[in-house]
Amino acid sequence: MTREQFIHHVEGTQSAFRRFLCALCCGDRQLADDIAQESYIKAWLSAGSISDAAKFKSWLFRIGYNTFLNNMRAERHTVGYDEVRNVSADDSADSEFRYQELYMALAGLPPKERTAVLLFYLEGYSVKEIAAMVDAGVDAVKQHLSRGRSHLRGILTAEN
């Protein structure tokens, strides 16, 4: 893949990729940007390994997901749900933070459930495509989706 082809693919997927990462990071735009930059570097360094340019988006999302997981393993965030709930827009949250309640609910999900829910509902990927991206079985992805929906329902109804 040439540099120009890579740039073209990145420009075509950048908005959806950053939206996915921002949601995966529960609204933490700085962390999402860091993961996006690291993912783009990893993608560029291994751009020669992608044989089908039509699958660039799912390939990039897989790199982003794995980079997110690596970051979470290294960080070991210990902030509790109640602490996240009390964050105001003037503190560390972005002032344009429109989906705070949803991001707080997503923060309560394990990463695998959060990823499955976001890829399925936010990005419109099929269960089979998600399974390929996250290197899991179709049944495992279905289970993550089911549990994720159930957990989200419980979190969101408890708030109201």
PDB file of C-alpha atoms in Angstrom:
ATOM      1  CA  MET A   1       0.000   0.000   0.000  1.00  0.00           C
ATOM      2  CA  THR A   2       1.425   3.363  -0.993  1.00  0.00           C
ATOM      3  CA  ARG A   3       1.519   6.380   1.280  1.00  0.00           C
ATOM      4  CA  GLU A   4      -1.189   8.081  -0.785  1.00  0.00           C
ATOM      5  CA  GLN A   5      -3.467   5.028  -0.602  1.00  0.00           C
ATOM      6  CA  PHE A   6      -2.947   4.825   3.149  1.00  0.00           C
ATOM      7  CA  ILE A   7      -3.776   8.514   3.594  1.00  0.00           C
ATOM      8  CA  HIS A   8      -6.876   8.116   1.423  1.00  0.00           C
ATOM      9  CA  HIS A   9      -8.111   5.184   3.555  1.00  0.00           C
ATOM     10  CA  VAL A  10      -7.344   7.003   6.803  1.00  0.00           C
ATOM     11  CA  GLU A  11      -9.241  10.101   5.656  1.00  0.00           C
ATOM     12  CA  GLY A  12     -12.204   7.950   4.671  1.00  0.00           C
ATOM     13  CA  THR A  13     -12.392   6.160   8.025  1.00  0.00           C
ATOM     14  CA  GLN A  14     -11.078   8.768  10.441  1.00  0.00           C
ATOM     15  CA  SER A  15     -14.420  10.112  11.663  1.00  0.00           C
ATOM     16  CA  ALA A  16     -15.930   6.693  12.404  1.00  0.00           C
ATOM     17  CA  PHE A  17     -12.672   5.433  13.926  1.00  0.00           C
ATOM     18  CA  ARG A  18     -12.314   8.371  16.300  1.00  0.00           C
ATOM     19  CA  ARG A  19     -16.003   8.178  17.242  1.00  0.00           C
ATOM     20  CA  PHE A  20     -15.566   4.481  18.064  1.00  0.00           C
ATOM     21  CA  LEU A  21     -12.458   5.107  20.146  1.00  0.00           C
ATOM     22  CA  CYS A  22     -14.058   8.032  21.989  1.00  0.00           C
ATOM     23  CA  ALA A  23     -17.031   5.863  22.904  1.00  0.00           C
ATOM     24  CA  LEU A  24     -14.728   2.967  23.830  1.00  0.00           C
ATOM     25  CA  CYS A  25     -12.837   5.357  26.125  1.00  0.00           C
ATOM     26  CA  CYS A  26     -16.152   6.526  27.631  1.00  0.00           C
ATOM     27  CA  GLY A  27     -15.859  10.079  26.347  1.00  0.00           C
ATOM     28  CA  ASP A  28     -12.208  10.660  27.254  1.00  0.00           C
ATOM     29  CA  ARG A  29     -11.224  12.445  24.042  1.00  0.00           C
ATOM     30  CA  GLN A  30      -7.577  12.833  25.020  1.00  0.00           C
ATOM     31  CA  LEU A  31      -7.175   9.115  25.648  1.00  0.00           C
ATOM     32  CA  ALA A  32      -9.078   8.319  22.446  1.00  0.00           C
ATOM     33  CA  ASP A  33      -6.787  10.657  20.473  1.00  0.00           C
ATOM     34  CA  ASP A  34      -3.707   9.023  22.000  1.00  0.00           C
ATOM     35  CA  ILE A  35      -4.980   5.570  21.098  1.00  0.00           C
ATOM     36  CA  ALA A  36      -5.915   6.758  17.584  1.00  0.00           C
ATOM     37  CA  GLN A  37      -2.433   8.164  16.994  1.00  0.00           C
ATOM     38  CA  GLU A  38      -0.785   5.006  18.263  1.00  0.00           C
ATOM     39  CA  SER A  39      -3.125   2.907  16.124  1.00  0.00           C
ATOM     40  CA  TYR A  40      -2.363   4.914  12.986  1.00  0.00           C
ATOM     41  CA  ILE A  41       1.360   4.463  13.583  1.00  0.00           C
ATOM     42  CA  LYS A  42       0.913   0.711  14.038  1.00  0.00           C
ATOM     43  CA  ALA A  43      -1.265   0.579  10.920  1.00  0.00           C
ATOM     44  CA  TRP A  44       1.275   2.469   8.827  1.00  0.00           C
ATOM     45  CA  LEU A  45       4.121   0.258  10.023  1.00  0.00           C
ATOM     46  CA  SER A  46       2.215  -2.864   9.037  1.00  0.00           C
ATOM     47  CA  ALA A  47       0.388  -1.469   5.984  1.00  0.00           C
ATOM     48  CA  GLY A  48       2.214  -3.927   3.766  1.00  0.00           C
ATOM     49  CA  SER A  49       0.468  -6.825   5.498  1.00  0.00           C
ATOM     50  CA  ILE A  50      -3.055  -5.858   4.429  1.00  0.00           C
ATOM     51  CA  SER A  51      -3.890  -7.647   1.225  1.00  0.00           C
ATOM     52  CA  ASP A  52      -7.450  -6.426   0.680  1.00  0.00           C
ATOM     53  CA  ALA A  53      -7.773  -2.634   0.809  1.00  0.00           C
ATOM     54  CA  ALA A  54     -11.570  -3.031   1.019  1.00  0.00           C
ATOM     55  CA  LYS A  55     -11.099  -4.406   4.530  1.00  0.00           C
ATOM     56  CA  PHE A  56      -8.980  -1.450   5.680  1.00  0.00           C
ATOM     57  CA  LYS A  57     -11.656  -0.091   8.037  1.00  0.00           C
ATOM     58  CA  SER A  58     -12.201  -3.342   9.944  1.00  0.00           C
ATOM     59  CA  TRP A  59      -8.424  -3.920  10.002  1.00  0.00           C
ATOM     60  CA  LEU A  60      -7.881  -0.458  11.479  1.00  0.00           C
ATOM     61  CA  PHE A  61     -10.666  -0.959  14.034  1.00  0.00           C
ATOM     62  CA  ARG A  62      -9.016  -4.197  15.133  1.00  0.00           C
ATOM     63  CA  ILE A  63      -5.713  -2.392  15.597  1.00  0.00           C
ATOM     64  CA  GLY A  64      -7.508   0.331  17.565  1.00  0.00           C
ATOM     65  CA  TYR A  65      -9.314  -2.206  19.739  1.00  0.00           C
ATOM     66  CA  ASN A  66      -6.089  -4.072  20.522  1.00  0.00           C
ATOM     67  CA  THR A  67      -4.301  -0.799  21.254  1.00  0.00           C
ATOM     68  CA  PHE A  68      -7.145   0.172  23.594  1.00  0.00           C
ATOM     69  CA  LEU A  69      -6.885  -3.166  25.435  1.00  0.00           C
ATOM     70  CA  ASN A  70      -3.114  -2.825  25.758  1.00  0.00           C
ATOM     71  CA  ASN A  71      -3.578   0.675  27.138  1.00  0.00           C
ATOM     72  CA  MET A  72      -6.180  -0.514  29.658  1.00  0.00           C
ATOM     73  CA  ARG A  73      -3.906  -3.317  30.830  1.00  0.00           C
ATOM     74  CA  ALA A  74      -1.068  -0.872  31.338  1.00  0.00           C
ATOM     75  CA  GLU A  75      -3.174   1.826  33.019  1.00  0.00           C
ATOM     76  CA  ARG A  76      -5.372  -0.249  35.338  1.00  0.00           C
ATOM     77  CA  HIS A  77      -7.909   2.507  35.900  1.00  0.00           C
ATOM     78  CA  THR A  78      -9.381   2.395  39.390  1.00  0.00           C
ATOM     79  CA  VAL A  79     -11.968   5.160  39.214  1.00  0.00           C
ATOM     80  CA  GLY A  80     -15.329   3.949  40.457  1.00  0.00           C
ATOM     81  CA  TYR A  81     -18.692   4.524  38.829  1.00  0.00           C
ATOM     82  CA  ASP A  82     -19.826   6.932  41.557  1.00  0.00           C
ATOM     83  CA  GLU A  83     -16.728   9.079  41.016  1.00  0.00           C
ATOM     84  CA  VAL A  84     -17.338   9.226  37.259  1.00  0.00           C
ATOM     85  CA  ARG A  85     -20.971  10.186  37.843  1.00  0.00           C
ATOM     86  CA  ASN A  86     -19.971  13.306  39.745  1.00  0.00           C
ATOM     87  CA  VAL A  87     -17.657  14.666  37.066  1.00  0.00           C
ATOM     88  CA  SER A  88     -19.020  17.968  35.800  1.00  0.00           C
ATOM     89  CA  ALA A  89     -18.465  19.470  32.389  1.00  0.00           C
ATOM     90  CA  ASP A  90     -16.137  22.039  33.937  1.00  0.00           C
ATOM     91  CA  ASP A  91     -13.820  19.431  35.468  1.00  0.00           C
ATOM     92  CA  SER A  92     -12.044  16.946  33.228  1.00  0.00           C
ATOM     93  CA  ALA A  93     -14.915  16.249  30.857  1.00  0.00           C
ATOM     94  CA  ASP A  94     -15.140  17.993  27.522  1.00  0.00           C
ATOM     95  CA  SER A  95     -17.517  20.961  27.556  1.00  0.00           C
ATOM     96  CA  GLU A  96     -19.174  19.606  24.406  1.00  0.00           C
ATOM     97  CA  PHE A  97     -19.841  16.307  26.151  1.00  0.00           C
ATOM     98  CA  ARG A  98     -23.382  15.521  25.056  1.00  0.00           C
ATOM     99  CA  TYR A  99     -23.615  11.861  25.942  1.00  0.00           C
ATOM    100  CA  GLN A 100     -22.287  11.911  29.487  1.00  0.00           C
ATOM    101  CA  GLU A 101     -24.905   9.524  30.905  1.00  0.00           C
ATOM    102  CA  LEU A 102     -24.312   7.001  28.126  1.00  0.00           C
ATOM    103  CA  TYR A 103     -20.527   7.216  28.498  1.00  0.00           C
ATOM    104  CA  MET A 104     -20.857   6.723  32.241  1.00  0.00           C
ATOM    105  CA  ALA A 105     -23.020   3.673  31.634  1.00  0.00           C
ATOM    106  CA  LEU A 106     -20.541   2.336  29.069  1.00  0.00           C
ATOM    107  CA  ALA A 107     -17.758   2.791  31.631  1.00  0.00           C
ATOM    108  CA  GLY A 108     -19.580   0.256  33.784  1.00  0.00           C
ATOM    109  CA  LEU A 109     -19.266  -2.440  31.118  1.00  0.00           C
ATOM    110  CA  PRO A 110     -16.280  -4.764  30.785  1.00  0.00           C
ATOM    111  CA  PRO A 111     -14.170  -3.852  27.713  1.00  0.00           C
ATOM    112  CA  LYS A 112     -15.300  -6.855  25.646  1.00  0.00           C
ATOM    113  CA  GLU A 113     -18.981  -6.086  26.178  1.00  0.00           C
ATOM    114  CA  ARG A 114     -18.426  -2.369  25.536  1.00  0.00           C
ATOM    115  CA  THR A 115     -16.567  -3.108  22.308  1.00  0.00           C
ATOM    116  CA  ALA A 116     -19.223  -5.506  21.021  1.00  0.00           C
ATOM    117  CA  VAL A 117     -22.031  -3.053  21.804  1.00  0.00           C
ATOM    118  CA  LEU A 118     -20.223  -0.124  20.182  1.00  0.00           C
ATOM    119  CA  LEU A 119     -19.205  -1.983  17.025  1.00  0.00           C
ATOM    120  CA  PHE A 120     -22.682  -3.462  16.592  1.00  0.00           C
ATOM    121  CA  TYR A 121     -24.848  -0.442  17.397  1.00  0.00           C
ATOM    122  CA  LEU A 122     -22.586   2.532  16.713  1.00  0.00           C
ATOM    123  CA  GLU A 123     -20.707   1.270  13.675  1.00  0.00           C
ATOM    124  CA  GLY A 124     -23.213  -1.255  12.300  1.00  0.00           C
ATOM    125  CA  TYR A 125     -20.890  -4.248  12.033  1.00  0.00           C
ATOM    126  CA  SER A 126     -22.385  -7.730  11.944  1.00  0.00           C
ATOM    127  CA  VAL A 127     -21.674 -10.254  14.682  1.00  0.00           C
ATOM    128  CA  LYS A 128     -19.456 -12.180  12.278  1.00  0.00           C
ATOM    129  CA  GLU A 129     -17.431  -9.067  11.406  1.00  0.00           C
ATOM    130  CA  ILE A 130     -17.020  -8.174  15.093  1.00  0.00           C
ATOM    131  CA  ALA A 131     -15.851 -11.710  15.839  1.00  0.00           C
ATOM    132  CA  ALA A 132     -13.126 -11.357  13.213  1.00  0.00           C
ATOM    133  CA  MET A 133     -12.084  -7.934  14.535  1.00  0.00           C
ATOM    134  CA  VAL A 134     -11.758  -8.939  18.164  1.00  0.00           C
ATOM    135  CA  ASP A 135     -10.493 -12.461  17.459  1.00  0.00           C
ATOM    136  CA  ALA A 136     -13.392 -14.214  19.169  1.00  0.00           C
ATOM    137  CA  GLY A 137     -16.048 -16.713  18.204  1.00  0.00           C
ATOM    138  CA  VAL A 138     -19.455 -15.649  16.911  1.00  0.00           C
ATOM    139  CA  ASP A 139     -21.128 -17.168  19.983  1.00  0.00           C
ATOM    140  CA  ALA A 140     -18.793 -15.228  22.280  1.00  0.00           C
ATOM    141  CA  VAL A 141     -19.666 -11.955  20.525  1.00  0.00           C
ATOM    142  CA  LYS A 142     -23.390 -12.757  20.793  1.00  0.00           C
ATOM    143  CA  GLN A 143     -22.890 -13.385  24.504  1.00  0.00           C
ATOM    144  CA  HIS A 144     -20.975 -10.097  24.931  1.00  0.00           C
ATOM    145  CA  LEU A 145     -23.785  -8.247  23.125  1.00  0.00           C
ATOM    146  CA  SER A 146     -26.477  -9.879  25.236  1.00  0.00           C
ATOM    147  CA  ARG A 147     -24.665  -9.236  28.499  1.00  0.00           C
ATOM    148  CA  GLY A 148     -23.735  -5.710  27.430  1.00  0.00           C
ATOM    149  CA  ARG A 149     -27.349  -4.834  26.628  1.00  0.00           C
ATOM    150  CA  SER A 150     -28.483  -6.318  29.915  1.00  0.00           C
ATOM    151  CA  HIS A 151     -25.824  -4.462  31.910  1.00  0.00           C
ATOM    152  CA  LEU A 152     -26.557  -1.177  30.120  1.00  0.00           C
ATOM    153  CA  ARG A 153     -30.267  -1.569  30.746  1.00  0.00           C
ATOM    154  CA  GLY A 154     -29.595  -2.158  34.440  1.00  0.00           C
ATOM    155  CA  ILE A 155     -27.223   0.804  34.739  1.00  0.00           C
ATOM    156  CA  LEU A 156     -29.427   3.231  32.815  1.00  0.00           C
ATOM    157  CA  THR A 157     -32.656   2.268  34.598  1.00  0.00           C
ATOM    158  CA  ALA A 158     -30.942   2.500  38.005  1.00  0.00           C
ATOM    159  CA  GLU A 159     -30.035   6.130  37.228  1.00  0.00           C
ATOM    160  CA  ASN A 160     -33.632   7.135  36.534  1.00  0.00           C
TER     161      ASN A 160
END
